[in-house]
Coordinates of C-alpha atoms in Angstrom, one line a residue:
X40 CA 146.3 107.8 33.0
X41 CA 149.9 109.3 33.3
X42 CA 151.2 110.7 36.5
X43 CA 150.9 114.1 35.1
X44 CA 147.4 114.4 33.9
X45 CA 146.1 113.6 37.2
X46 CA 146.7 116.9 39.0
X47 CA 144.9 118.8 36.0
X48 CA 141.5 117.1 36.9
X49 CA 141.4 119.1 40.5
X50 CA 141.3 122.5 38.1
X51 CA 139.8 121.3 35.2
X52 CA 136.4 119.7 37.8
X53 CA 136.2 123.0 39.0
X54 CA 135.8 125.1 36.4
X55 CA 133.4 122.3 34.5
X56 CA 131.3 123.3 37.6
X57 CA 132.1 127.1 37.1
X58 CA 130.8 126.4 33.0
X59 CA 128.0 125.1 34.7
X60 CA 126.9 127.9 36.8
X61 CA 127.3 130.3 33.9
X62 CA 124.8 128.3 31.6
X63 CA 122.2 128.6 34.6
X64 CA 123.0 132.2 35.8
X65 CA 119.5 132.2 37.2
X66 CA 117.9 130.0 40.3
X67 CA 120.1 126.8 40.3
X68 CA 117.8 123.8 40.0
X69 CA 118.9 120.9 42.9
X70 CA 120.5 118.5 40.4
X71 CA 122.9 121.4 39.3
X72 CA 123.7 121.8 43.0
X73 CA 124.5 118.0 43.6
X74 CA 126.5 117.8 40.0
X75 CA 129.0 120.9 41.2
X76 CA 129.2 119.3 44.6
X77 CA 130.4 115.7 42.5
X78 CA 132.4 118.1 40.8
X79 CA 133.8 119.3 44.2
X80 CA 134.7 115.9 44.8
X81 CA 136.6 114.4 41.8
X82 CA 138.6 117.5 42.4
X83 CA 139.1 116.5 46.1
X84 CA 140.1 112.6 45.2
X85 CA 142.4 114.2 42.4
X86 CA 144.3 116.4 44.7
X87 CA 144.2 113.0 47.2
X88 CA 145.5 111.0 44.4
X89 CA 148.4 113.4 43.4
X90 CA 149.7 113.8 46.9
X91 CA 149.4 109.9 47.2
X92 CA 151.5 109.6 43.8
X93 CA 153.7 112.5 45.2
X94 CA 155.0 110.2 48.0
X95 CA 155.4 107.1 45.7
X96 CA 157.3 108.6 42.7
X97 CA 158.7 111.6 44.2
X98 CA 158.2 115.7 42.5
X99 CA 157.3 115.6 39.4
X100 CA 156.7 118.7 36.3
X101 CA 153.6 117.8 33.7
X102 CA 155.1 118.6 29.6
X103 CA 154.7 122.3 28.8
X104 CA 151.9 123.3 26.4
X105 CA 153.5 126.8 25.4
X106 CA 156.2 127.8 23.3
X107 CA 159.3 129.8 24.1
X108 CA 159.0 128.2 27.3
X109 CA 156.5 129.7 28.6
X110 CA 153.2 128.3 29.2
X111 CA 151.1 125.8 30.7
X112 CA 152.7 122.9 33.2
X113 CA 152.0 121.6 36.1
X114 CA 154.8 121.0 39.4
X115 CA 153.5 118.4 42.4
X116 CA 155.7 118.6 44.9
X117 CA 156.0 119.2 48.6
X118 CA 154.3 122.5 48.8
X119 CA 151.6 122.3 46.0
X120 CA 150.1 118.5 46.7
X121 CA 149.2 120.0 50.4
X122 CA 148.1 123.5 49.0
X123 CA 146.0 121.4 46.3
X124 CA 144.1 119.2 48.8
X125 CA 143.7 122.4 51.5
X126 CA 141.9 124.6 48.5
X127 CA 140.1 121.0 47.1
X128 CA 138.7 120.2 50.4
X129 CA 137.4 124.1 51.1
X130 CA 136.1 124.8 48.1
X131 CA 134.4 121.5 48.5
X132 CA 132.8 122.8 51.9
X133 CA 132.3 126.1 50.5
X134 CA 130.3 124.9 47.6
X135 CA 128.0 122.7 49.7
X136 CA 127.8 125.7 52.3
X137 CA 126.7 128.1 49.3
X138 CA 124.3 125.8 47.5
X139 CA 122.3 126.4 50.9
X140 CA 123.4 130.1 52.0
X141 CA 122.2 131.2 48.4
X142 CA 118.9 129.0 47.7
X143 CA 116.3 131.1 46.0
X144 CA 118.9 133.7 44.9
X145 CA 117.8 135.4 41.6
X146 CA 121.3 134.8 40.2
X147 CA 122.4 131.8 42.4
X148 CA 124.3 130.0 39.2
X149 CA 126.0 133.3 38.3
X150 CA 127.9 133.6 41.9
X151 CA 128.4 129.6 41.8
X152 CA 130.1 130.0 38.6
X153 CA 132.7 132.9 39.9
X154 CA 132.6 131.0 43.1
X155 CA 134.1 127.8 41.2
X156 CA 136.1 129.4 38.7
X157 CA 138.0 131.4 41.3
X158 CA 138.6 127.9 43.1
X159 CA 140.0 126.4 39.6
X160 CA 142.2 129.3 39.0
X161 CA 143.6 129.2 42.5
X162 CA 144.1 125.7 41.9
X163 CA 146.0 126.4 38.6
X164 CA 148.0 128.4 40.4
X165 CA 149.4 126.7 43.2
X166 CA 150.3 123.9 41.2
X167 CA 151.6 126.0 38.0
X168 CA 155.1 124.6 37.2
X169 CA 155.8 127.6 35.1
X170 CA 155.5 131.4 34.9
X171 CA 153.4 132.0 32.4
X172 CA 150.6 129.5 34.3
X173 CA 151.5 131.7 37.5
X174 CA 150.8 134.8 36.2
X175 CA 147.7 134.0 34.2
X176 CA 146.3 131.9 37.2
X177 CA 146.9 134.2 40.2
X178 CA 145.3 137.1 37.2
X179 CA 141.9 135.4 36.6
X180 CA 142.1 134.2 40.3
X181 CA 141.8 138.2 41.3
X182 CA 139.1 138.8 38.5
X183 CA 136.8 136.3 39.2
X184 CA 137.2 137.1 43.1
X185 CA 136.5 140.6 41.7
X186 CA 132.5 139.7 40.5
X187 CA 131.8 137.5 43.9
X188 CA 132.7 141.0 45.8
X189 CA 130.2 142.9 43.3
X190 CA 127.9 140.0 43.5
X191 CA 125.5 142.7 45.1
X192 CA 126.7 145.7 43.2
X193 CA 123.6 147.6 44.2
X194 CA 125.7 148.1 47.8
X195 CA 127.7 151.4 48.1
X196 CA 130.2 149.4 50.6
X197 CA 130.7 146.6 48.3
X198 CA 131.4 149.1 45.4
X199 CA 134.0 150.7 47.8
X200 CA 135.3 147.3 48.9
X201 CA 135.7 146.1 44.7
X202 CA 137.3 149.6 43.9
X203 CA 140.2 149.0 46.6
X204 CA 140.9 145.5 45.8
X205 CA 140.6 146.3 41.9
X206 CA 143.8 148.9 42.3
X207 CA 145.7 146.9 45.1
X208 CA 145.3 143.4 42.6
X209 CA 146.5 145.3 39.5
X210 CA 149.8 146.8 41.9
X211 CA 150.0 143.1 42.9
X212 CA 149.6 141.9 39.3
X213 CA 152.5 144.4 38.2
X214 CA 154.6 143.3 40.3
X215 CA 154.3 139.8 39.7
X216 CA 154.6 140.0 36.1
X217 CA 157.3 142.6 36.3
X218 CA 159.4 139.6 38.8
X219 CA 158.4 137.0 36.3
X220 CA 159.9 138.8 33.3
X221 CA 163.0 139.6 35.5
X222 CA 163.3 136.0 36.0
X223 CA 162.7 135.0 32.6
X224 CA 165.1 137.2 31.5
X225 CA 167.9 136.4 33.8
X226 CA 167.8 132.3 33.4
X227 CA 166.2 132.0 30.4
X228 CA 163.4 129.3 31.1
X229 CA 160.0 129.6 32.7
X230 CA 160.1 126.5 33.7
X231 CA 160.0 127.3 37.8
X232 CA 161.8 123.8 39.0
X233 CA 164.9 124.6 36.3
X234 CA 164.8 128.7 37.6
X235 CA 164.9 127.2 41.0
X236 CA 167.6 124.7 40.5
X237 CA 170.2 127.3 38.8
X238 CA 170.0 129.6 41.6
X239 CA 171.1 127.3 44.0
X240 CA 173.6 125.9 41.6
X241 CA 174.8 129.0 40.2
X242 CA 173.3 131.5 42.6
X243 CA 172.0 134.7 42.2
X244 CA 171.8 136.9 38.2
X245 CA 171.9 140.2 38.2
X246 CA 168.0 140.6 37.6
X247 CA 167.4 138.1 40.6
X248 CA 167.2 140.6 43.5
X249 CA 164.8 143.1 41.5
X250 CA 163.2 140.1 41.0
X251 CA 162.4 139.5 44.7
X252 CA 162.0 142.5 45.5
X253 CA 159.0 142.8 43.2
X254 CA 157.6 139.1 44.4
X255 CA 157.7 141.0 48.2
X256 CA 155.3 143.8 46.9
X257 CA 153.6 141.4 45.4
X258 CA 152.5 139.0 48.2
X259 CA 152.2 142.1 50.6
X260 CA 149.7 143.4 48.0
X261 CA 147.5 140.2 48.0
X262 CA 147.9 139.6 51.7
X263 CA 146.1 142.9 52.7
X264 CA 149.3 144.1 54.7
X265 CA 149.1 147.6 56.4
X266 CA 148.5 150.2 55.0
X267 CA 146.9 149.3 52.1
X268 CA 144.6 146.7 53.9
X269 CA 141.2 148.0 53.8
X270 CA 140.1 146.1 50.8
X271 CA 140.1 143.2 53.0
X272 CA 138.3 144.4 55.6
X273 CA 135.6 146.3 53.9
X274 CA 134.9 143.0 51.3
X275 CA 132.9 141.4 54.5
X276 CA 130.2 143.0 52.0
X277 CA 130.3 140.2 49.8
X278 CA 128.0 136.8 51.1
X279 CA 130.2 134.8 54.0
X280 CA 131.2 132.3 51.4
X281 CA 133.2 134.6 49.5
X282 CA 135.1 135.3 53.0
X283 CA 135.7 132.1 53.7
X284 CA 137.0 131.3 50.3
X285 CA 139.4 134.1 50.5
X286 CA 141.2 131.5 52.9
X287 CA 141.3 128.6 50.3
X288 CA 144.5 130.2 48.4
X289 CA 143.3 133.9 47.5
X290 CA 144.5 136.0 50.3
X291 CA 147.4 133.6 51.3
X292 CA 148.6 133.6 47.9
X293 CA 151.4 136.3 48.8
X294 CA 152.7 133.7 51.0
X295 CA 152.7 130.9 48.7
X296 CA 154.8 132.7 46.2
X297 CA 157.3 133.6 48.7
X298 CA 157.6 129.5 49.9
X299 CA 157.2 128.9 46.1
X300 CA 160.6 131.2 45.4
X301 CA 162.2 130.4 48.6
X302 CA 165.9 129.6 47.1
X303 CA 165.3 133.1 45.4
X304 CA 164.2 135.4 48.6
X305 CA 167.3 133.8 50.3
X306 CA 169.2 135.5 47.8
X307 CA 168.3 138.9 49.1
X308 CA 168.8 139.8 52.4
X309 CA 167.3 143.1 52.4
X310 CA 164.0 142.1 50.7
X311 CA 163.8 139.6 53.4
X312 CA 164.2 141.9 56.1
X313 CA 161.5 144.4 55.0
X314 CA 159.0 141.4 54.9
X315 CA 160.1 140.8 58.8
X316 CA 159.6 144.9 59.4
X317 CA 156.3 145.1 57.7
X318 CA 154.8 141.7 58.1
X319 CA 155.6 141.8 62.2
X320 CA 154.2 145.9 62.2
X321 CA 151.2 144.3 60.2
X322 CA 150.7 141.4 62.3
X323 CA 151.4 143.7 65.6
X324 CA 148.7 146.1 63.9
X325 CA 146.4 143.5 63.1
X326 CA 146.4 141.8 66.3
X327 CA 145.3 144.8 68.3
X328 CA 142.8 146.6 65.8
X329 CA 141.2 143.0 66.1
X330 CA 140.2 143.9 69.9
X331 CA 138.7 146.7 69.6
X332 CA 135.9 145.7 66.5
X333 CA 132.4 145.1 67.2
X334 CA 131.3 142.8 63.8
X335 CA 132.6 139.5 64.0
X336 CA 133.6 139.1 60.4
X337 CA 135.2 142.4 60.4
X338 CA 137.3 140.9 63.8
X339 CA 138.2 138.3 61.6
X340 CA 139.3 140.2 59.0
X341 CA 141.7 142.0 61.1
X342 CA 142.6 138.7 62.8
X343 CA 143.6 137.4 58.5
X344 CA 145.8 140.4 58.1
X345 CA 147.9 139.7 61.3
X346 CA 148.0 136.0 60.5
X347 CA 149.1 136.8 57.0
X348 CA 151.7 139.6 58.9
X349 CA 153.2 137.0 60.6
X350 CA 153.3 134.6 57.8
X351 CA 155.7 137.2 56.1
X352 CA 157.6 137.9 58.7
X353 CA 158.2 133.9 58.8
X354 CA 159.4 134.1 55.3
X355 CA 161.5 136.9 56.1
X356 CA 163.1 135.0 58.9
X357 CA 164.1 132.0 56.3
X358 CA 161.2 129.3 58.0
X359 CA 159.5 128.7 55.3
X360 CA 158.8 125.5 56.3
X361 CA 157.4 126.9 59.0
X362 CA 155.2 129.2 56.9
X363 CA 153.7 126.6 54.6
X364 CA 152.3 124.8 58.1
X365 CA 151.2 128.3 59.3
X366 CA 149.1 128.7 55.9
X367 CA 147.5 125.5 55.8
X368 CA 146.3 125.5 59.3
X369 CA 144.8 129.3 59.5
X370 CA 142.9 128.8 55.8
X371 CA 141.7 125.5 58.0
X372 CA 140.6 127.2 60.9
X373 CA 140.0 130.7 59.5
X374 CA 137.7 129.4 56.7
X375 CA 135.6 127.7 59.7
X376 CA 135.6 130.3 61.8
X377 CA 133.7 132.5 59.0
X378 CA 131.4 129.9 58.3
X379 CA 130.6 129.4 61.6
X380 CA 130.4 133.3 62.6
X381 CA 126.8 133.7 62.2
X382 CA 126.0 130.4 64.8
X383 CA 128.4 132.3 66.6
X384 CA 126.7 135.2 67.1
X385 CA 124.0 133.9 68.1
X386 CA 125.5 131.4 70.9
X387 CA 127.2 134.5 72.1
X388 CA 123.5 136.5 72.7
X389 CA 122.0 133.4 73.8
X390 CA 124.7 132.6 76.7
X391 CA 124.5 133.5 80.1
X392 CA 126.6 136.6 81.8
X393 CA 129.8 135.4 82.7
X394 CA 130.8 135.6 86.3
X395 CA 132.9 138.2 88.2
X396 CA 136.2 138.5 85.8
X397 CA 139.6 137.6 87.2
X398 CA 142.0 140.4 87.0
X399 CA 145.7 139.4 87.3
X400 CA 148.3 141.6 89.2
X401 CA 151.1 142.9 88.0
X402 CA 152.8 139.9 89.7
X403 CA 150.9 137.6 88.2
X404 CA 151.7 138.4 85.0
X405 CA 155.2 138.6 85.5
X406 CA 155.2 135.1 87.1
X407 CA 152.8 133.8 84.2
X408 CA 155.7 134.8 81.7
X409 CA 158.1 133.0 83.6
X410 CA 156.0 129.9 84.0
X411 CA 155.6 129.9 80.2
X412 CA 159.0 130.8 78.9
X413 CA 160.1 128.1 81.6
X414 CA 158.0 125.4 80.5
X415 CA 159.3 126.1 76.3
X416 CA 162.8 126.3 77.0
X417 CA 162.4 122.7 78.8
X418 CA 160.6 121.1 76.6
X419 CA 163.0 123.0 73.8
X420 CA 166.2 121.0 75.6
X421 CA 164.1 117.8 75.8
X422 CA 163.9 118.1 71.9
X423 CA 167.2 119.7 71.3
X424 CA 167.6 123.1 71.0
X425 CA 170.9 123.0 69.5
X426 CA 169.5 121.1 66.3
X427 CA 167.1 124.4 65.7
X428 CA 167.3 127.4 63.7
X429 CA 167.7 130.7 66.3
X430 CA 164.7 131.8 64.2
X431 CA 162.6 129.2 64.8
X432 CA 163.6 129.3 68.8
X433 CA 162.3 132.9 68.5
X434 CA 158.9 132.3 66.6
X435 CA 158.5 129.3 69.2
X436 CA 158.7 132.3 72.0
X437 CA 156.1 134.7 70.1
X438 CA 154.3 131.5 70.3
X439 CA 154.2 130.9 73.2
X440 CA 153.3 134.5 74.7
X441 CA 149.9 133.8 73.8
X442 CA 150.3 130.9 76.9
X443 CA 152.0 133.6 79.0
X444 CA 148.5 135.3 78.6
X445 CA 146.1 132.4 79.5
X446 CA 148.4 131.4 82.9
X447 CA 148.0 135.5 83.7
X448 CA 144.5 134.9 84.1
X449 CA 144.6 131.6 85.7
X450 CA 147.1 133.0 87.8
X451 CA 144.7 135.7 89.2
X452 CA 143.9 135.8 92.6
X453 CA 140.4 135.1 91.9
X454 CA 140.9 132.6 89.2
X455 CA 140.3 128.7 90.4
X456 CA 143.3 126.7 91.2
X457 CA 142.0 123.9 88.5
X458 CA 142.1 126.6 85.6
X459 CA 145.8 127.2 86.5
X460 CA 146.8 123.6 86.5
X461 CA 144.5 123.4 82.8
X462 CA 146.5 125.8 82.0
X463 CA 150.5 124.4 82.9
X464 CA 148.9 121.6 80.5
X465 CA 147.8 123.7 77.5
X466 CA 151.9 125.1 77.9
X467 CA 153.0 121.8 77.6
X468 CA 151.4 120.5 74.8
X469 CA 151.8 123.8 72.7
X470 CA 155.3 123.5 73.3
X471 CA 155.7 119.8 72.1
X472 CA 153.0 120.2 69.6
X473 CA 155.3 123.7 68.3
X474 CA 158.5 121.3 68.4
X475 CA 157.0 117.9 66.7
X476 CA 155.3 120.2 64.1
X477 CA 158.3 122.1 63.1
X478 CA 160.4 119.0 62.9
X479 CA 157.6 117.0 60.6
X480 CA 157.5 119.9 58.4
X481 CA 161.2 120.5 57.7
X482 CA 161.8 116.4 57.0
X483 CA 158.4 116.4 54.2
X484 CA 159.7 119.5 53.3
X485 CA 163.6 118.5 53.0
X486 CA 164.9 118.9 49.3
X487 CA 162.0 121.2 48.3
X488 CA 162.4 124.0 50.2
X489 CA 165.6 125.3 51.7
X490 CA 166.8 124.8 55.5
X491 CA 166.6 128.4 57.3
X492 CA 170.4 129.9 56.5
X493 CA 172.2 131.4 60.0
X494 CA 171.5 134.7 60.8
X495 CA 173.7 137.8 60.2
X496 CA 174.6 140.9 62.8
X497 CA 171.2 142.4 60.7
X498 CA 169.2 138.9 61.1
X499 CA 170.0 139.1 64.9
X500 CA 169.0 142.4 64.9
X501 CA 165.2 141.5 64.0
X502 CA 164.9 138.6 65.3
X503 CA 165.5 140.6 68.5
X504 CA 163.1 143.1 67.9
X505 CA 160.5 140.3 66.9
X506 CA 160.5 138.8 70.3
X507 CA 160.5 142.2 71.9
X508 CA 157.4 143.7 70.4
X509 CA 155.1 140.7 70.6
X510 CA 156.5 140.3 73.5
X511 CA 155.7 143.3 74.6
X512 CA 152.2 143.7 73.0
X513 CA 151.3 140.7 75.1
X514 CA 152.4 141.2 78.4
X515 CA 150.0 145.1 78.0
X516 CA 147.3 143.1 76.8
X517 CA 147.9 140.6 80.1
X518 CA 147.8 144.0 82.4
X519 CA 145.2 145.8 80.2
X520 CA 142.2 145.7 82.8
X521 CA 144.9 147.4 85.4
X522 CA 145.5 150.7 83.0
X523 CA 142.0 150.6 80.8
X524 CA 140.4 152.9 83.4
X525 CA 143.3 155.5 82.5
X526 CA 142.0 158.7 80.3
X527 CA 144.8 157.8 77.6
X528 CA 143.0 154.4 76.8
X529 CA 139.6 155.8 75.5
X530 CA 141.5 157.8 72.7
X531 CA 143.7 154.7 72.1
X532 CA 140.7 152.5 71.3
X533 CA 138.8 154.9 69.2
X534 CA 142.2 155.6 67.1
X535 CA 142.7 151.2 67.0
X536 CA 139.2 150.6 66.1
X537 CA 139.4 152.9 63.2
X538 CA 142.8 151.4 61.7
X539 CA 144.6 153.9 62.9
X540 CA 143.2 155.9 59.9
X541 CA 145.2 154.6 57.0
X542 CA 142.1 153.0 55.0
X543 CA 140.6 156.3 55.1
X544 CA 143.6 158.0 53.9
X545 CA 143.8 155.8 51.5
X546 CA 139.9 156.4 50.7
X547 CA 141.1 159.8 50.2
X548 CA 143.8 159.1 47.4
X549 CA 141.3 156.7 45.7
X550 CA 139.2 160.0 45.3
X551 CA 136.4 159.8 43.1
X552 CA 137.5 157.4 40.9
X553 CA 135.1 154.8 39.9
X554 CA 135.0 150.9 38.4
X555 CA 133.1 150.6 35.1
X556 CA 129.3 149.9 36.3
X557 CA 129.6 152.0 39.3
X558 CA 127.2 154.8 40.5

């Protein structure tokens, strides 16, 4: 088989198994499970076999089935071999979860064939080695997503949830189309390898910096960034499978475009610097209205769109490297965490009270910061500080506030001496792990995507003002149980656990306006 026909089987599996589903809508009889779960499979060992070939013959761009340039090809390179396997090996777990989540289901087949037909698209679409693939994947990737979230359209809140993401996805689809015409227009080729390669040859066309811009509003758009993020949120409607597939390519797309046209984005200084500005705010936003929510999927929601904040704000800074490892391992652990949130639950109920709580001092904290910081910059001069991007240094010290927080507790007066000493270890190996992890993703990544540039006077600027608000947001989360008894607090939560209002002013625009079908 040549090289280039083995990536198509991953796509092509899946939505066999999604043709499948749609010929038994109804109940799905056991050997139709098992034959989409050997589906699941092949399109596993084919994403395995093209990352394997990958690292024997080098990137590589399938023959283009179009005309005018445009069409269908498919790119394997550093960043869509690892994207391939990460969806393969989800959707595989995904399918197997569903076949048992759904049994009995009046229209089981239906959702497994939207459920594996979004995974083919998604597929399609991380390994699209041309525009016209891009746009038509990351398209039928939103419209299949769009019949899992009205898989029970009899639900009000899954009518409301549909209706938002139907609008946000068409913006987002816009855009992207609107970029990709840009492009085309500007070099001439859809062919996403040659676009890439003239810009860095020849740099930027004229068309190139509308062109990112409209990429940025894209991926913000498909990553649920604030304020237009209640889509996300409200789609926990929609049967826990669909949430956790939302983390096998779908809501991280926006990223994966942005890593995808990284010689592009560097082109444009100011796009990039309103990704860092409304990724971090989204990420800051994210992180708190997580707190303060009493439904566990909907606190993992919140927790997605800070995740994906900070994943722009990482492709705003230039570490793109850094932001491909960021995506694989939250759809990993995110897509778990879903799947796993109703055993949660019930652990949580079943568990004993926990014992008296230790509440740090003000000094405390303080010294837990300085213990953490401490610890990072050592082990940063062990590996070489000077060898590292000053944006990486600073994401490396976002990081490793969330340390600062666990030694505040340990730190407590009340806290066991042992849970401090765990501690001093978890700061160790977070800051060697942070370290051996960025420098294994910028050598894979070497030649594919480009090495973070220097900063300017404006780069500086927010790379400042990233360290300083997370910064910040963690040391009053460290001292919260010293100022949550203060009248000010009370109003605080109630305005954080209800977004701060914008998805219902955003309900408000939407006005009555209704999907086809609807009520």
């Amino acid at each position: 088989m040549p090289f280039s026909l083995i990536p198509s089987a991953a796509p092509v599996a899946l939505l066999a198994a999604a043709t499948l589903g749609h010929l038994l809508p109804g109940r799905f009889p056991a050997s139709a499970k098992r034959l989409c779960e050997a589906l699941a499979m092949v399109a596993m060992l084919a994403a395995i076999a093209s990352l394997a070939l990958l690292v024997v013959y080098g990137p590589v761009t399938s023959p283009l089935i179009g005309a005018g340039g445009i069409g269908l090809a498919l790119r394997i390179d550093a960043v869509s071999a690892p994207l391939l396997l990460l969806i393969a090996f989800i959707g595989w777990v995904v399918i197997r979860y569903a076949s048992v989540y759904l049994d009995g289901e009046a229209r089981e087949g239906r959702f497994m064939g939207w459920l594996c037909a979004t995974l083919g698209f998604v597929m399609l679409m991380v390994s699209a080695g041309n525009l016209g693939q891009l746009v038509l994947a990351w398209i039928g990737t939103s419209l299949t997503l769009h019949r899992l979230l009205l898989f029970y359209p009899e639900r009000a809140a899954a009518q409301r949830a549909a209706r938002k993401k139907f609008v946000v996805a068409r913006a987002g689809d816009a855009a992207l189309l609107g970029a990709t015409l840009l492009l085309w227009i500007g070099h001439g080729t859809g062919d996403i390898a040659t676009l890439t390669a003239a810009i860095v040859r020849d740099g930027a066309s004229r068309f190139d910096t509308g062109a990112a811009a409209l990429l940025a509003v894209a991926a913000m758009l498909k990553s649920a960034q604030f304020p237009l993020h209640g889509w996300l949120t409200e789609v926990m409607e929609a049967p826990t499978p669909v949430s956790a597939l939302l983390h096998a390519g779908v809501v991280n797309a926006g990223g994966f475009v942005l890593i995808r046209f990284a010689d592009l984005m560097l082109t444009a200084p100011a796009v990039l610097a309103a990704l860092v500005m409304i990724g971090g705010l989204s990420a800051v936003i994210g992180g708190l209205v997580m707190l303060t929510q009493p439904a566990v999927k909907t606190s993992l929601a919140w927790s997605t769109i800070a995740q994906m904040g900070f994943m722009l704000m990482q492709c705003g800074l230039g570490l793109f490297a850094l932001a491909l490892l960021h995506l694989l391992a939250h759809s990993l652990y995110k897509a778990h965490a879903f799947l796993a949130s109703g055993g949660a639950v019930e652990q949580i109920a079943a568990a004993a009270r926990p014992g008296p709580v230790a509440v740090p001092s003000l000094r405390a904290v303080a010294r837990s910061f300085l213990a953490a910081l401490g610890i990072y910059v050592a082990i940063g001069l062990a590996f070489g500080f000077h060898d590292t991007s000053p944006q990486a240094v600073a994401l490396g010290a976002i990081l490793i506030f969330g340390i600062a927080y666990l030694f505040a507790q340990g730190l407590a007066d009340a806290a066991p001496r042992a849970l401090a000493r765990r501690i001093v270890g978890y700061a160790v190996a977070a800051s060697i792990g942070y370290f051996v992890l960025h420098l294994i993703a910028i050598a894979l990544t070497a030649g594919t995507l480009p090495p973070t540039p220097s900063p300017d006077a404006l780069g500086w600027v927010l790379i400042a003002l990233a360290v300083l608000s997370f910064g910040a947001v963690a040391f009053a989360q460290s001292t919260f149980p010293l100022w949550s008894g203060h009248p000010a607090v009370a109003g605080l939560r109630v305005h954080l656990a209800n977004g701060l209002y914008a998805n219902a002013l955003f309900d408000r625009l939407l006005g009555s306006w209704r999907l086809q079908g609807e009520k």
